[in-house]
Short mmCIF file of C-alpha atoms in Angstrom, two decimals:
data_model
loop_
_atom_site.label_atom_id
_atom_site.label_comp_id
_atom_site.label_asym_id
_atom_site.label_seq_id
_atom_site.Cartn_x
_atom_site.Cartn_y
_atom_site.Cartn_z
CA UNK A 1 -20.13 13.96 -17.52
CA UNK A 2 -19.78 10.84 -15.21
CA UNK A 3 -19.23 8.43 -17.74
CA UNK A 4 -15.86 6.60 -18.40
CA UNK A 5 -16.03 5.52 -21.83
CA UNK A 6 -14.08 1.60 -23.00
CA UNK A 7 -13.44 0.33 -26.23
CA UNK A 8 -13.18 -2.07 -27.33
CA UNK A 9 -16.06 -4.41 -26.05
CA UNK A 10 -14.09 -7.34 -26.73
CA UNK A 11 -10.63 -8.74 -27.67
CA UNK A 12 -8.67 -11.40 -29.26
CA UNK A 13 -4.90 -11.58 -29.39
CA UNK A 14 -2.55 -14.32 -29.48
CA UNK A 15 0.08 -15.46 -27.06
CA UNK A 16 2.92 -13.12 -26.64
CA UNK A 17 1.00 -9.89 -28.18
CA UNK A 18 -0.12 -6.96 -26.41
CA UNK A 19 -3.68 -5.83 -26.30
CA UNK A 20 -4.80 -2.39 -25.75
CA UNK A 21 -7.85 -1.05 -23.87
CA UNK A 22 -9.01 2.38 -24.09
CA UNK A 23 -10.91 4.73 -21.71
CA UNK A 24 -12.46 8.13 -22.09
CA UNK A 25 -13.81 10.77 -19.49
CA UNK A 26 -15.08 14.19 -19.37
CA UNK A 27 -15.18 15.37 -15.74
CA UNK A 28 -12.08 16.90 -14.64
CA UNK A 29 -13.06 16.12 -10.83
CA UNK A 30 -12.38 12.44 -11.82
CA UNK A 31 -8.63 12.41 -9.47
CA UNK A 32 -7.80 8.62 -9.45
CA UNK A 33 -8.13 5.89 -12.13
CA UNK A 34 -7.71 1.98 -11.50
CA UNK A 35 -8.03 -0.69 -13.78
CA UNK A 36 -9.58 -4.29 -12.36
CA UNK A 37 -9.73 -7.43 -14.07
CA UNK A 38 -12.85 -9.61 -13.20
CA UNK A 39 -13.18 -13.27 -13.80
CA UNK A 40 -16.41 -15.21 -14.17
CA UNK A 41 -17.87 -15.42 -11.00
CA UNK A 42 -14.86 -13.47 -8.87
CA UNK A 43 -15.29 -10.04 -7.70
CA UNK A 44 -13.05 -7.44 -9.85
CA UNK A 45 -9.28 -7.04 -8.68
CA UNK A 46 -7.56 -4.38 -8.05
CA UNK A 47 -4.38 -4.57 -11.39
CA UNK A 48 -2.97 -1.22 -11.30
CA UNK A 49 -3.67 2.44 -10.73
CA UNK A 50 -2.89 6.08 -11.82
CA UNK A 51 -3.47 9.69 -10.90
CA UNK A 52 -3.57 12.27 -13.10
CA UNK A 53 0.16 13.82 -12.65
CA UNK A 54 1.40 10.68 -13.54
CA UNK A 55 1.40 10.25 -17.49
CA UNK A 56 2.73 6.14 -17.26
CA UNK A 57 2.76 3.74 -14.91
CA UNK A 58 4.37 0.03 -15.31
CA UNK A 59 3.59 -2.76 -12.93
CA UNK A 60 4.84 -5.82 -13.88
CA UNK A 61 3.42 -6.85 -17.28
CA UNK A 62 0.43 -4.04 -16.73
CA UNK A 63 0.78 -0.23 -17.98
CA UNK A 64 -1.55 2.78 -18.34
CA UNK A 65 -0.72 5.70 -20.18
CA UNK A 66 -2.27 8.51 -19.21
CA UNK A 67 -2.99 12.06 -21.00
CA UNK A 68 -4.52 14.31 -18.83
CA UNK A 69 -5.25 17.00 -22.09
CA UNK A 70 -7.09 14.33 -23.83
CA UNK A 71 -9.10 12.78 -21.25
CA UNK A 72 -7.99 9.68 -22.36
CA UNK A 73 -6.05 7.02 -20.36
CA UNK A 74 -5.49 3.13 -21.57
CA UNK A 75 -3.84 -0.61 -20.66
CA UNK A 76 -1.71 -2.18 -22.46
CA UNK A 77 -0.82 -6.13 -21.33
CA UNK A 78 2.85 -7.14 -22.36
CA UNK A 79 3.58 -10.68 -23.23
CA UNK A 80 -0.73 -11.71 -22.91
CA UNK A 81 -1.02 -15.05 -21.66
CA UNK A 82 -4.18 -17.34 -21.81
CA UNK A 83 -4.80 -16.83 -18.39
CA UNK A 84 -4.86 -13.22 -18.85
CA UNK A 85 -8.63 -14.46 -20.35
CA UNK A 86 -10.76 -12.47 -18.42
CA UNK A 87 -12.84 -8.96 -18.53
CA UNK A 88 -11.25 -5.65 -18.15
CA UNK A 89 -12.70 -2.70 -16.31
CA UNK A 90 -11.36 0.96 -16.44
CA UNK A 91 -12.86 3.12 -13.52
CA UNK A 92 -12.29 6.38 -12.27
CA UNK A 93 -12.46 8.00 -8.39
CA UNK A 94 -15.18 10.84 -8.48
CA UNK A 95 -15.69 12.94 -5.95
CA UNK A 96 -12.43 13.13 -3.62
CA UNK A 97 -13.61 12.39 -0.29
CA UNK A 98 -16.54 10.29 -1.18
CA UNK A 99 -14.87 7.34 -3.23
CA UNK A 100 -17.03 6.63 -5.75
CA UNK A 101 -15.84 4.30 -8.68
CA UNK A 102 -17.14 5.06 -11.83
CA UNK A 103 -16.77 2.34 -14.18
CA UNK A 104 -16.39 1.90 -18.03
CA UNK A 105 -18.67 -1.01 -19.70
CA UNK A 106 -15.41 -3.55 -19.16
CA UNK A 107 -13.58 -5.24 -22.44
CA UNK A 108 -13.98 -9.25 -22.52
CA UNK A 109 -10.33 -10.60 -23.76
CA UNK A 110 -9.54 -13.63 -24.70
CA UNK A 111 -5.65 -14.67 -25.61
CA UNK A 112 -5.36 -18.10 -27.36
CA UNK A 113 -2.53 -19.79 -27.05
CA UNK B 1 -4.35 -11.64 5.55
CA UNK B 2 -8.27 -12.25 4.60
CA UNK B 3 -9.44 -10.09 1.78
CA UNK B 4 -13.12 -8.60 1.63
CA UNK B 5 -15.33 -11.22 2.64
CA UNK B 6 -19.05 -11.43 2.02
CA UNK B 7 -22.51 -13.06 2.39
CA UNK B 8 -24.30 -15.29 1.62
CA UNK B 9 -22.73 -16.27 -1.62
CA UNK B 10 -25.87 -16.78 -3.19
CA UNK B 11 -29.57 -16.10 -2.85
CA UNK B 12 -32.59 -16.79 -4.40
CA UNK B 13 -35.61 -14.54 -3.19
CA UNK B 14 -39.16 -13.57 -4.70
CA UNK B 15 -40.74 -10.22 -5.58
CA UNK B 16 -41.93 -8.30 -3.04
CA UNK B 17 -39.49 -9.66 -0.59
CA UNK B 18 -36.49 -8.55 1.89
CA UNK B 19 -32.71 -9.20 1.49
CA UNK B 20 -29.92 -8.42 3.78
CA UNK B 21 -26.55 -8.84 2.32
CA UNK B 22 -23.31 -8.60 4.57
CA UNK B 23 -20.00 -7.83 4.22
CA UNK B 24 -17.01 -7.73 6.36
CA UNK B 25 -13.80 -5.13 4.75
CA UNK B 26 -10.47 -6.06 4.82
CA UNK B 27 -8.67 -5.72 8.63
CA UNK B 28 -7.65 -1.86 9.57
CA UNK B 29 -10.02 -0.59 6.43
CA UNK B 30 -12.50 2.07 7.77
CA UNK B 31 -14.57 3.04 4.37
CA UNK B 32 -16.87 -0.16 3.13
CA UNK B 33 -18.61 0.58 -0.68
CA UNK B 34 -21.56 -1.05 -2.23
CA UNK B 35 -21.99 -1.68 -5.88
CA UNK B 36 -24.74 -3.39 -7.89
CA UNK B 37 -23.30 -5.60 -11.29
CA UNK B 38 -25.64 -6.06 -14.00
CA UNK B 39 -24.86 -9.29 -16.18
CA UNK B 40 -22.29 -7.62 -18.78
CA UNK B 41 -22.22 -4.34 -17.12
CA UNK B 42 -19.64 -2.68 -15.56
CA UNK B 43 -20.31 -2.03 -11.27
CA UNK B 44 -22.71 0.66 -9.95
CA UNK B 45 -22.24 2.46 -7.25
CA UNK B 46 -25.25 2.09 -4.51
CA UNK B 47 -23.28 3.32 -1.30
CA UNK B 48 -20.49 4.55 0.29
CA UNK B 49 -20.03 4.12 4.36
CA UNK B 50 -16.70 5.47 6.16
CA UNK B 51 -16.37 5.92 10.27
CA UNK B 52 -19.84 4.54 10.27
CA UNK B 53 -21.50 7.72 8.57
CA UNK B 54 -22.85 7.53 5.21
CA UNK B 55 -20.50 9.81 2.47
CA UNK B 56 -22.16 9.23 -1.02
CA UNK B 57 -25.11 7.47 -2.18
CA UNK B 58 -25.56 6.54 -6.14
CA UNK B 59 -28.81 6.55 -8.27
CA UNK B 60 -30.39 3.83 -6.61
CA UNK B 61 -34.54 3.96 -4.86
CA UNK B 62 -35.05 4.16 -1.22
CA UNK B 63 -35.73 0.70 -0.85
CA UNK B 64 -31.92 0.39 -0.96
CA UNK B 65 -30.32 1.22 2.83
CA UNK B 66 -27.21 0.41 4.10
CA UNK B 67 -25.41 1.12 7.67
CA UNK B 68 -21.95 0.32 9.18
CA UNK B 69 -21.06 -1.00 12.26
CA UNK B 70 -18.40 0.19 15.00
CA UNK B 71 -15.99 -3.25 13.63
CA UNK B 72 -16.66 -1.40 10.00
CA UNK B 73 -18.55 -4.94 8.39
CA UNK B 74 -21.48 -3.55 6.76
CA UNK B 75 -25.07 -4.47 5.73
CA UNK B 76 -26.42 -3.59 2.61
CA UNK B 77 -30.88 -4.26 2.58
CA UNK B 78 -33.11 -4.15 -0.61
CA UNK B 79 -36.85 -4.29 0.52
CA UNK B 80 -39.96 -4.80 -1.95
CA UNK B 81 -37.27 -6.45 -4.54
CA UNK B 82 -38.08 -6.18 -7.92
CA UNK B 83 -36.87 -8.58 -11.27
CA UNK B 84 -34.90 -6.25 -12.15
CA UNK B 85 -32.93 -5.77 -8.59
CA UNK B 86 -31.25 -9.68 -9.64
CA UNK B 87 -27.52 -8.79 -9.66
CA UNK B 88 -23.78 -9.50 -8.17
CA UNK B 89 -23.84 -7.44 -5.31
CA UNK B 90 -20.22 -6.29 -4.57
CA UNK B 91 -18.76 -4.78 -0.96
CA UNK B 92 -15.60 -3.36 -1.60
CA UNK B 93 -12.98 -1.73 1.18
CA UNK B 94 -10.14 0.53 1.65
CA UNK B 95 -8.38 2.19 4.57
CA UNK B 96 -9.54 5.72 3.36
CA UNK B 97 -12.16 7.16 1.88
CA UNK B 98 -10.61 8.02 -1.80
CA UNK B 99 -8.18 5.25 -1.42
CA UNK B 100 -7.58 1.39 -3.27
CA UNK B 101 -10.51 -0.54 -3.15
CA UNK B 102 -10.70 -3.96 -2.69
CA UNK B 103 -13.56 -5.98 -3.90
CA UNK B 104 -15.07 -9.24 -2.07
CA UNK B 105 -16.19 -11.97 -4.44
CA UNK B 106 -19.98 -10.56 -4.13
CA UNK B 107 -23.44 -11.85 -3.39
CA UNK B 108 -25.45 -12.99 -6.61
CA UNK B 109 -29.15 -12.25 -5.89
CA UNK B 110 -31.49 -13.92 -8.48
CA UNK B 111 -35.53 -12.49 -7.77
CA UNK B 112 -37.94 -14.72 -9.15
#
C-alpha cells in the first residue's frame, strides 16, 4: 500500500514527440504528487506537482493528468528535446504532516535528436 | 538564492566505520528530509526533521540518527557502516512540513 508504481523503465522518442510516464498507487492517504527529473550525478528537481482535486496541470512543456478513481496519475513532455535526456521520478506525499516522499522506480529517457 | 547545499560531496569509508553527512536547507525552510538512493533506484526515505523535532522516520536500522539544529542545517550519522549502506545520500528542504521539496545534489558514500 505505499508503493507508487512507474512504467515504463525506460524510453526512447525522437525530437519533437511526446513521451508518457505512468504512475500507480493504492493508498488513498497519498495527498500530494510531484514529479522530479534527476540527472547523472545531480540531486532530483523539483518539475511539477499535483494534488488530488486537480485532474491536469500544465507547466510549461510538463503536464500530469491525474484520475483520482483510478489511482493513476502520469507526465507527458511536449515538444521532447535531447536535453530532456535524463531519469524521471513520480513520487507521492504520505502522511500529511510528516512529508514523506514515496517514490516510483524512475523511467530513464532518452530523446535523440 | 542558494539551493540545498550539502557535504562532503564525496566519501569513501570502510566497514565498521562512522560517517557524518551535513546538510544546510534552503534560507526560511524549517523541515530538512533525508533519503538514501540506491544505484537505479528511486530515493528512500530515512528521516524527516521540522522545528528541530523528529516527525517520521523510514525503514532504516538504528545505526541511522539524525538531529537538526536551531539554523535548521541538519546532520544525518550512519555508525558500524555496512557494503550495502554505499549510496547518494540526499537532504532535501521545504518551508513546511507537507510542502515542495527541494533536493541538494547529495553525498555519494562508497564503503569498502
Amino acid at each position: 500500500q505505499q508503493q507508487v508504481k512507474q512504467s515504463p523503465q525506460s524510453l526512447i522518442v525522437q525530437k519533437g514527440g511526446i513521451p508518457i510516464i505512468n504512475c500507480a498507487y493504492e493508498n488513498t492517504a497519498f495527498d500530494y504528487f510531484p514529479w522530479y527529473q534527476q540527472f547523472p550525478g545531480k540531486g532530483p528537481a523539483l518539475l511539477i506537482a499535483i494534488r488530488p482535486d486537480v485532474s491536469e496541470k500544465k507547466e510549461g512543456r510538463f503536464t500530469i493528468s491525474f484520475n483520482k478513481s483510478a489511482k493513476q496519475f502520469s507526465l507527458h513532455i511536449m515538444d521532447s528535446q535531447p536535453g530532456d535526456s535524463a531519469t524521471y521520478f513520480c513520487a507521492a506525499n504520505y502522511g500529511g504532516s510528516q512529508g514523506n516522499l514515496i517514490f516510483g522506480k524512475g523511467t530513464k529517457l532518452s530523446v535523440k535528436p | 538564492d542558494a539551493g540545498v547545499t550539502q557535504s562532503p560531496t564525496h566519501l569513501i569509508k570502510t566497514r565498521g566505520q562512522h560517517v557524518t553527512l551535513r546538510c544546510s536547507p534552503i534560507s526560511g525552510h524549517k523541515s530538512v528530509s533525508w533519503y538514501q538512493q540506491v544505484l537505479g533506484q528511486g530515493p528512500q526515505f530515512i528521516f524527516q526533521y521540522y522545528e528541530k523535532e523528529e516527525r517520521g522516520r523510514g525503514n532504516f536500522p538504528d545505526r541511522f540518527s539524525a538531529r537538526q539544529f536551531p539554523n535548521y542545517s541538519s546532520e544525518l550519522n550512519v555508525n558500524a557502516l555496512l557494503l550495502g549502506d554505499s549510496a547518494l545520500y540526499l537532504c532535501a528542504s521545504s518551508f513546511g512540513p507537507p510542502g515542495e521539496q527541494y533536493f541538494g545534489p547529495g553525498t555519494r558514500l562508497t564503503v569498502t
